[in-house]
Amino acid sequence: MSMNREGRPTRPQDAEATSETFTGNRALMLEEPLLFEIGDATLTGVDLEAAPQAESRLGGLERNRPIGLAGLSEPETVRHYTRLSRQNYAIDLGLFPLGSCTMKHNPRLNEKVARMPGFADVHPLQPVDTVRGALEVINELAFWLIDLTGMDGVAMSPKAGAHGELCGILCIRAALEARGDAREVILVPESAHGTNPATAAFAGYRVENIPANADGRVDLEALKERLGKGGEGDCDVAGVMITNPNTCGLFERDMKAISDAVHEAGGFVYCDGANFNAIVGRVRPGDLGVDAMHINLHKTFSTPHGGGGPGSGPVVLSEALCPYGPIPFTAKTKDGVVHLVEEENAAEFDHNDSFGRMVAFHGQMGMFTRALAYMMSHGADGLKQVAEDAVLNANYVLRSLEDVLDAPFGKSGPCMHEALFSDKGLADGFSTLDIAKALIDEGYHPMTMYFPLVVHGAMLVEPTETESKAALDQFIGALRSVAARAKAGDKSLHAAPVHAPRRRLDETAAARKPVLVWREPEVAEAAE
Amino acid sequence: MRYLPLQPEDRAAMLAKIGAPDIDALFADVPEVARLDGPIHQLPDHASEMAVERALGAMARKNLTAGDAPFFLGCGAYKHHIPASVDHLIQRGEFLTAYTPYQPEIAQGTLQMLFEFQTQVARLFGTDIANASMYDGSTACGEAIVMARRITKRGRVLMSSGVHPHYVAVAKTMAKFTRDEIDHRDPALTAETDITALIAAIDDDTSCVVVQYPDILGRIDDMSALAEKAQAHKALLIAVVTEPVALGAIKAPGEMGADIVVGEGQSIGVGLNFGGPYVGLFACKEKYVRQMPGRLCGETTDAEGQRGYVLTLSTREQHIRREKATSNICTNSGLCALAFSIHMTLLGEKGLRDLAALNHAKAVKAAERLSEVPGVELVNDTFFNEFTLKLPSDAREAVRHLADREILAGVSLGRLFPHASELSNGIVVAVTEVATDADVEQLADGLASVTQNQREEVPA
Ligand SMILES: Cc1ncc(COP(=O)(O)O)c(C=O)c1O
C-alpha cells in the first residue's frame, strides 16, 4: 500500500487482510514470547574456558539453589531481540514529535566515536596519567557548554535532567546556608515539568506555585508580590525554577526582569534547560541572569534516548554558585594539562565549599563523547541554525494547524521549538487520547499529551530541526485529517490504534494488580 | 550542514506561510540584553565527519585502554568480555532511537524487554520484584536509603565500612536534603568485616543498615544474622552489589533476608566507559512496591485480550505526583538495561554460573601467586573475584609506577580513601575472565620490582 503526498492510502483498506493466522503473526508483524517461555537454564549463548582447579574462598556462601535465569543460544538471542525491536516506534522510522523531549536525529558518527576503545574501554579509577585524553574530552565539552550558555562553570557529573536539577538546587541550598540564610520555599510555575516540583521537594523545600498570566507566561507582578511577602530582608524564597523557553512553547519575555527581582530578594534562579534546543547558539541564558541550568545532552545535543535513557544532565552555574558545585570535575592549568579534581585535591583548586559528590564516578562519559562530536560537527554557525530551524519548523506546524486545532497561546507571539494545542472544539466524547492513538495508525509517534497541565487536553508538538518540509507536510496532513475526524465525531477513532502491534492497553488493570515479574505458570496460579 | 534537511527555498516558503518577514521575527520575544550579533565568537564553525573523527580519535589515543594492558581494576566497575551480539543488538535504531515507552501500543519491544529485565534482576538478587533501572549503583543506593526513611519514618542510617566510599559520599550528599544521620567509618585492613559491630549498633531509631556484598575490599560475609536483628527492630536491610557476576556463585542477598537490594549492573553487558553510562539495579520485597523510586513495567492485556506491557504504578512518579513523588527520577538507563538483559540472556543460568566459577578460580589462583611476592600480604579470607593486598609501602606509588610500565595493577586504597593513612598500603585487585596467566605473571613481576625498590628506599 503506497502513500500519496497527503499520507492517505492510495487503495482502500481491505478488511479481510487482518484475518487470523495459525501463528498469530501477520507477515512482518511477528509475535514474540517472553524470554522465560522460550529459554531455559541449560541453554547458553557463550563459550567459556573451563575454570582452573582452585580452592573455594567463598566462605561457605555458595549459591546452591537455582537462580531461575533463562538462557538462549546466540541465534535465538539475536532473533528474540530483533523481533522485539520491530515492535517499537523510533526516530529512525519517522517523525517523533514528542514535545519537551527533542527527538532529533541521532548522528551515527557519535556512536562510532563513543565506541573508540580509548573512551569505551577505560576504567574510571585508572591513574590520571593514563586517561588524560578522556579528561580532555570532559574539559572540552565543559567549555563548549560554558560558552554556549554564557555561564561561569559547569558540573558535569549529573546523570540526567532531573539529576541536574537536584545538583542545581543543592548548589542553591549550599550558597544560602553559607550565608546563614535558611529559606524554605521554591517557586515553580504550574506549567513546569513534574521533575521540578519533585526535585524541590526531594531537596527539602516547600513548593509553591508561580501564577501565570493569560498569555502563558510567568506573571511578573504576581511573582514580585510573592517575593516581597514577609517584608524587607525577610524573604523565605530560596529560588525559582523556571523553564525557558517554557513548556507552553513560549519564550519568557520577562526572564531578565524575573531574575533581577529574585536576586534582589536574595534568591537564586534555576532554569530548566530541557528546551535549550530552541535557543542554542542564539541566546545565552547567562545573559538573562540565570544561576543554574541543566542541559539534557540527550535532547539538545542528540545523544540517543535508548528507550528511556541513559541521559546526561550537566549543570551550568553562575559565579555565585560555582564554589558549591559537586566533585569530581576537570580543570585545565596554564601548562595545558587537564586535571581531575576530587576530594583530596579540591583545596589545591580552591574548591573547598563543594557540597560533595552526586555520583560514584565522573558522569556520563559515553554521552560526553557523543555530545562533543555533535557540537564540533555543527560548530557555532550550525548550532545557531539548529535553533532557527527547530523554531521555524514548530511555527510552521502551529500556523498550518491552528485553523483545525485550538492553539491556546497562538496569539501570544511566535512559538519557540514546540507548538501547543488543546482539545477545545473536538466533538463531545472525543479527547486528546483519541487523536494521539489515531496518529499511531497514521504511522507516527504521538505528540506529548496532557502536558503541560495548564492546558486542557494538551498536545505538545515538537518537530525538531532534523525534519524536512516534506516530512512536516505529510505529518500536518495526517494531523489535519485526524483532527477533522475528531471534530466530526467519527466514532472509529475510539478504537484506534488498529494497525499497531497492540490495541489500547488496559493501564488500570495493570496498576490494580501489578504483575512486575514473570513467574512460572504453576507459581503464578498458586498465588492467585 | 549534513544534519539539517531544510533548504533555503524551504525556509523562505515556510516563513511566508507563517507570515514572518525573517527568522529574527520568530525570536522577537528575546529581550534586547540577550540578543547576539551572530554565531558565538569563541567557538569554531561546523566541521566534516572526517575532521571530527580525527580530532576525537586523537584524544582517545592518549588514554591507556584496558584491553591493551594487563588489567586488574575493579571497585565498582569491572571488565568482562561482552559478546559481540550485545552491542550489535542495542544499536538497532528501534531500540537506540526510541523514547521512554509512553505509548505502549508502539513500544512493546522496549516494554517486554524491561519486563524481562525486571525478572532477571529480581531473580539474580533473590527478591520479589525489581524496577526498570536507575542511573547507576551509587544513586540507586542513595534512593534506597531515602526509601527506607519513607517506610520506617526514621533517620539513622548505619553504613558498613565495607560500602564503596563513593557510594557513601553520594548518600551523604542526599542526607544533606533529608537530614538523615549517616553512621559510617573507614574499613580496617583485616579479613573480618564489621558485621558484628553493625548488629550491635542497630536500635529502634535505625532506619536502615547498608551493607555491600562482596564489600569494597572484596570480602564476603553472611548477612542473615544482620537481617534478623534489623527485622527485630523494624529497620531495613539494604544490600549493595557492585559486581553482579558474583551472584552466579554466592547466595543472593534476598535469600539472606535483605529488604532492598541495589546494585551496579555495569559488569554485565555495559562496559567500562570511564564511569558512565552504567545501569542502577533496584529490587525489593513486594510489600514495599508503592514506596519504590523509578519506573516499573507491568503486564496487562489490550482491547482484544492480547497480553501486553505498560509502564505502571506511575502514581508514585514525578509526572503524576509532582512534589509528592517517591523520587524525581525520569530518564533512567534504558539502553544499558537492554545491554544487561541481552548479555544475561546469552549467559543464561548456566553461563552465569560458569562465568562466576571461572572468575573465582582465576582470582584464587592470582591471589595465591601475588601473595608469594616478597612483602605482599593477602588481606582477605573470603573473596569472589576481587581481593585486597597489603604492600610494604604506599600502594598509590606502586600503582603509578606500574602504570608507567603499562600495567593497570588495581585500585589503591589511597585513591579511594585519601584521608586514611592507615589504608594507604592497600590495593584492591580484581581478576576476571579477561586476565590471562601471563597478565598475572606480569603483575607479580611488576609488584616484586616496585616493592623491592620501595623496600630499599624506605627501610621499614
Ligand atoms: C521540561 C523538562 N524538564 C525536565 C525533564 C527531566 O529530564 P530527564 O528526563 O533527563 O531527567 C524533562 C524531560 O523529560 C523535561 O521535558
Tab-separated table of C-alpha atoms and ligand atoms in Angstrom, chain A residues 99-101 159-163 165 192-196 243 247 272-275 294 296 298-299 311-313 451, chain B residues 99 102 135 295 318 328-332, ligand 1:
chain	number	residue	atom	x	y	z
A	99	GLY	CA	7.043	17.808	22.922
A	100	SER	CA	9.653	18.602	25.574
A	101	CYS	CA	11.727	15.582	24.525
A	159	LYS	CA	23.257	11.650	35.101
A	160	ALA	CA	20.129	13.163	33.555
A	161	GLY	CA	17.998	16.285	33.599
A	162	ALA	CA	16.289	15.568	36.904
A	163	HIS	CA	19.627	14.731	38.499
A	165	GLU	CA	18.002	19.807	38.814
A	192	ALA	CA	6.581	23.073	34.930
A	193	HIS	CA	7.657	19.524	34.245
A	194	GLY	CA	6.940	17.135	37.138
A	195	THR	CA	10.627	16.743	37.892
A	196	ASN	CA	10.840	20.401	39.024
A	243	THR	CA	11.628	26.638	32.232
A	247	THR	CA	6.520	24.265	28.374
A	272	ASP	CA	15.119	24.117	33.434
A	273	GLY	CA	17.105	23.872	30.218
A	274	ALA	CA	15.188	20.985	28.679
A	275	ASN	CA	14.100	23.354	25.925
A	294	HIS	CA	20.740	21.756	33.438
A	296	ASN	CA	19.850	17.471	28.671
A	298	HIS	CA	20.067	13.591	25.338
A	299	LYS	CA	17.822	16.299	23.961
A	311	GLY	CA	20.813	10.629	29.548
A	312	SER	CA	23.223	13.214	30.843
A	313	GLY	CA	22.431	16.450	32.650
A	451	PHE	CA	1.317	18.101	29.392
B	99	TYR	CA	11.850	7.302	23.720
B	102	TYR	CA	4.833	6.296	26.983
B	135	TYR	CA	21.125	5.902	36.869
B	295	ARG	CA	9.720	3.248	36.521
B	318	GLN	CA	7.056	12.812	39.363
B	328	ASN	CA	12.444	12.903	40.933
B	329	ILE	CA	13.973	10.390	38.510
B	330	CYS	CA	12.625	10.498	34.973
B	331	THR	CA	15.095	9.371	32.284
B	332	ASN	CA	16.854	6.256	33.640
C	1	LIG	C1	10.838	20.292	30.806
C	1	LIG	C2	11.574	19.110	31.329
C	1	LIG	N1	12.267	19.217	32.486
C	1	LIG	C3	12.971	18.180	32.990
C	1	LIG	C4	12.991	16.967	32.372
C	1	LIG	C5	13.724	15.830	33.041
C	1	LIG	O1	14.843	15.414	32.346
C	1	LIG	P1	15.379	13.923	32.471
C	1	LIG	O2	14.332	13.043	31.917
C	1	LIG	O3	16.613	13.922	31.653
C	1	LIG	O4	15.657	13.648	33.887
C	1	LIG	C6	12.298	16.806	31.159
C	1	LIG	C7	12.375	15.547	30.403
C	1	LIG	O5	11.627	14.678	30.311
C	1	LIG	C8	11.569	17.895	30.630
C	1	LIG	O6	10.873	17.777	29.500
